[in-house]
PDB file of C-alpha atoms in Angstrom:
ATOM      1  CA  UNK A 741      10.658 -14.791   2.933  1.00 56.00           C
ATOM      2  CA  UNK A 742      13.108 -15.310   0.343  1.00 54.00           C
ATOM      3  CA  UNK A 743      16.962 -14.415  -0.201  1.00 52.00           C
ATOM      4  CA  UNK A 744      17.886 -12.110  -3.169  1.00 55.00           C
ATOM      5  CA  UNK A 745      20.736 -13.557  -4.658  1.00 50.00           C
ATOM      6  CA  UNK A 746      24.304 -11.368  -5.520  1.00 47.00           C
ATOM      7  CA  UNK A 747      24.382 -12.405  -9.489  1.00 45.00           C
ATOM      8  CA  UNK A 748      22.466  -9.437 -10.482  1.00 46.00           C
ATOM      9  CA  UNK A 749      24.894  -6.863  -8.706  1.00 48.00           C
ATOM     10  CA  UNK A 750      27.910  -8.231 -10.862  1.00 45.00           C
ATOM     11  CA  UNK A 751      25.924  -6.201 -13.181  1.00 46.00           C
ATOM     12  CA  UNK A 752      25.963  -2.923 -10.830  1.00 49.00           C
ATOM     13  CA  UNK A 753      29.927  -3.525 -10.832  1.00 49.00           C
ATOM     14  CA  UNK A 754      30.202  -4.686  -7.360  1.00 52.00           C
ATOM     15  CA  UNK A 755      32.301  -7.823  -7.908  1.00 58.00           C
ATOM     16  CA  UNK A 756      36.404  -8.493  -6.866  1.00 69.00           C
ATOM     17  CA  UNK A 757      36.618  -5.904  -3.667  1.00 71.00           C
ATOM     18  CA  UNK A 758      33.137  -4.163  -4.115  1.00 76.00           C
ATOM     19  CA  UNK A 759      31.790  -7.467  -3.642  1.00 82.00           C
ATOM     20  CA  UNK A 760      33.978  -8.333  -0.770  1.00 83.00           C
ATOM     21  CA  UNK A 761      33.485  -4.634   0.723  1.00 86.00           C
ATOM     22  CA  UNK A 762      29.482  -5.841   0.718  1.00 87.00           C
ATOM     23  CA  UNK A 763      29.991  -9.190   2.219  1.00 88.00           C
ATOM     24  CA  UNK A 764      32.374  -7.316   4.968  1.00 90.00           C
ATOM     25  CA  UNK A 765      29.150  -4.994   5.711  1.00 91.00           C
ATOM     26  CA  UNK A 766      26.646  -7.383   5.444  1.00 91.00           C
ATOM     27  CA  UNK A 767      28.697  -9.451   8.292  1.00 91.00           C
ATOM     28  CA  UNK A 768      28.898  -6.260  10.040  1.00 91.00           C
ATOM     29  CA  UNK A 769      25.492  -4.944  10.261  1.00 91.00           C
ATOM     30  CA  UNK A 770      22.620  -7.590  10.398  1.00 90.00           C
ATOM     31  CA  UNK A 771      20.064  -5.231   9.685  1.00 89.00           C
ATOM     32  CA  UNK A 772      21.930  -3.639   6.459  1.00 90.00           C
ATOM     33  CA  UNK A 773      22.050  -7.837   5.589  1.00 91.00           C
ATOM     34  CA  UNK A 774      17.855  -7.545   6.005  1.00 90.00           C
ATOM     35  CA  UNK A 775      17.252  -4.902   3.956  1.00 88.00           C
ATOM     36  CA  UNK A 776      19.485  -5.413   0.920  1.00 90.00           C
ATOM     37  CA  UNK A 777      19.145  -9.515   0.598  1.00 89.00           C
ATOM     38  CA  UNK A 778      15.739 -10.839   2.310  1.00 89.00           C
ATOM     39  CA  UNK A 779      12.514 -10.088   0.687  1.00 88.00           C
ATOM     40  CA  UNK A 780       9.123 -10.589   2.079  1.00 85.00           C
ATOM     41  CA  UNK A 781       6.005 -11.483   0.518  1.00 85.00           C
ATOM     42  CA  UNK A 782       4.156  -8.318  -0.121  1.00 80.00           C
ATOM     43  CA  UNK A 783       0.835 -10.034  -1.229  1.00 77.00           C
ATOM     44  CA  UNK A 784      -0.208 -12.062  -3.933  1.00 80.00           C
ATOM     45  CA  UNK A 785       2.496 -13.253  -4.772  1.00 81.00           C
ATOM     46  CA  UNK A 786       4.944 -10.341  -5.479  1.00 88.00           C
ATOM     47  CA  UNK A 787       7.661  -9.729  -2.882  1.00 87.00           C
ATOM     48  CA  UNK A 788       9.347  -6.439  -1.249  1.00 86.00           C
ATOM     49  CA  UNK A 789      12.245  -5.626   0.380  1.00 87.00           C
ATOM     50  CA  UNK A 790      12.686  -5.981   4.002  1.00 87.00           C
ATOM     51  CA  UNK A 791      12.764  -2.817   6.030  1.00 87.00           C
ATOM     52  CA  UNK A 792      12.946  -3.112   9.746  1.00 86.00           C
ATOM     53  CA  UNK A 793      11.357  -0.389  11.422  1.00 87.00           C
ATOM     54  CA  UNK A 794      12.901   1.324  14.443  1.00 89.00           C
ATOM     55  CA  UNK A 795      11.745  -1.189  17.020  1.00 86.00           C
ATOM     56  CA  UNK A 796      12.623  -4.059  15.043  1.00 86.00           C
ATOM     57  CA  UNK A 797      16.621  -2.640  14.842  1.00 88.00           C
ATOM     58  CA  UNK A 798      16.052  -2.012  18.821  1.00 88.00           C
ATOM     59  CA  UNK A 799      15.282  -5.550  18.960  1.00 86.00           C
ATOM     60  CA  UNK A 800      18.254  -6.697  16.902  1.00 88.00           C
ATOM     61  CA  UNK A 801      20.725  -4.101  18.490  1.00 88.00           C
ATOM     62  CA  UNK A 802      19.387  -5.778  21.950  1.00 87.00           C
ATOM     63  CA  UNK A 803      19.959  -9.558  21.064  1.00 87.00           C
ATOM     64  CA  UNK A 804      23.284  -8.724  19.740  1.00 86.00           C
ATOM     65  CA  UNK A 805      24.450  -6.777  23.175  1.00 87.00           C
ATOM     66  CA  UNK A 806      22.635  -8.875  25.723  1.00 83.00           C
ATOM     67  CA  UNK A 807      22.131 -12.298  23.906  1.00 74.00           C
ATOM     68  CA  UNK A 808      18.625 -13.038  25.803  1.00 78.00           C
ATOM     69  CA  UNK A 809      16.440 -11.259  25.499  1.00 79.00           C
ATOM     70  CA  UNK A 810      12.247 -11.135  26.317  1.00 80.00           C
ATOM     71  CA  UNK A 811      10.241  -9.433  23.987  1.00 76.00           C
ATOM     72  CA  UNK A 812       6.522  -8.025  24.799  1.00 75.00           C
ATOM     73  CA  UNK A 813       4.774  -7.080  21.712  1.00 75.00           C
ATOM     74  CA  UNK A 814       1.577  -7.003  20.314  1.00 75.00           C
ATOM     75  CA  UNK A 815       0.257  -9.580  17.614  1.00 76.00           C
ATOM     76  CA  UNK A 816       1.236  -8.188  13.253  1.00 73.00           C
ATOM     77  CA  UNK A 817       4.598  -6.575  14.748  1.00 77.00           C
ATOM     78  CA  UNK A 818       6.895  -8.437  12.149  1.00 81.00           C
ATOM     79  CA  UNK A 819       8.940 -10.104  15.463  1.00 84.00           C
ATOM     80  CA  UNK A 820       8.733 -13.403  13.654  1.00 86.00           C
ATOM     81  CA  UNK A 821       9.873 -12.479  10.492  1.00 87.00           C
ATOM     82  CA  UNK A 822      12.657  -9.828  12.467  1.00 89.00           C
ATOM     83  CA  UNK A 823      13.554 -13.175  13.970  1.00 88.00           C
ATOM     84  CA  UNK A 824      13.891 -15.421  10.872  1.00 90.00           C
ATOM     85  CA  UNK A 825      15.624 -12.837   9.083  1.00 91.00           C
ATOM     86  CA  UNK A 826      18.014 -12.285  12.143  1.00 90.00           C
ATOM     87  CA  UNK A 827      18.512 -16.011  12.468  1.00 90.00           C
ATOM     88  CA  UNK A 828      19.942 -15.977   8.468  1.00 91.00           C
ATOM     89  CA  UNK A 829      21.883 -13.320   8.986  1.00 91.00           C
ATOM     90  CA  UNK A 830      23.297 -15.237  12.650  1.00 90.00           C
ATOM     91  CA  UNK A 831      23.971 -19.347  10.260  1.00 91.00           C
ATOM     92  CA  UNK A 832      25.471 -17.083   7.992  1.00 89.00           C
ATOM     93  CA  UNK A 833      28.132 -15.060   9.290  1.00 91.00           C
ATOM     94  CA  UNK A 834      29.164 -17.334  12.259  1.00 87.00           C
ATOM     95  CA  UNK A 835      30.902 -20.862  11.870  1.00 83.00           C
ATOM     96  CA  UNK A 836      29.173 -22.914  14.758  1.00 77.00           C
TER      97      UNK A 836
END
């Protein structure tokens, strides 16, 4: 996994308070965060975006609202990486 960095979107125009406007949604929405700044490794060396499917958001949605939470899955169902990704987002956007 790797973290796309925000110097190429001063490109796209989003700096001053399209910048800040990002940062405000990317605190906002975890999943939004996943998509548009952690990559995964796609194979051979080339990476992809991160898109979590529907169960992974469920998942996220769930450990926001209930904190704890037990997850039953089977084995290749991206809950590690969900996790990791989650966990960025989490050191991120809170202080302690």
């Amino acid at each position: 996994m790797k973290i796309v960095s925000t110097r190429g979107r001063q490109k796209a125009g989003l700096v001053g308070a399209g910048l800040q406007a990002e940062w405000a949604r990317f605190a906002a929405d975890p999943a939004y965060f996943m998509q548009m700044q952690v990559q995964i490794q796609a194979g051979s060396g080339t990476y992809a975006p991160f898109v979590p499917w529907k169960c992974q958001e469920e998942m996220i949605d769930n450990i926001q609202s209930d904190g704890l939470v037990v997850v039953a899955h089977c084995r290749a169902a991206g809950i590690t990486t969900t996790m990791m990704a989650y966990l960025l987002w989490y050191c991120t956007f809170n202080p302690n």
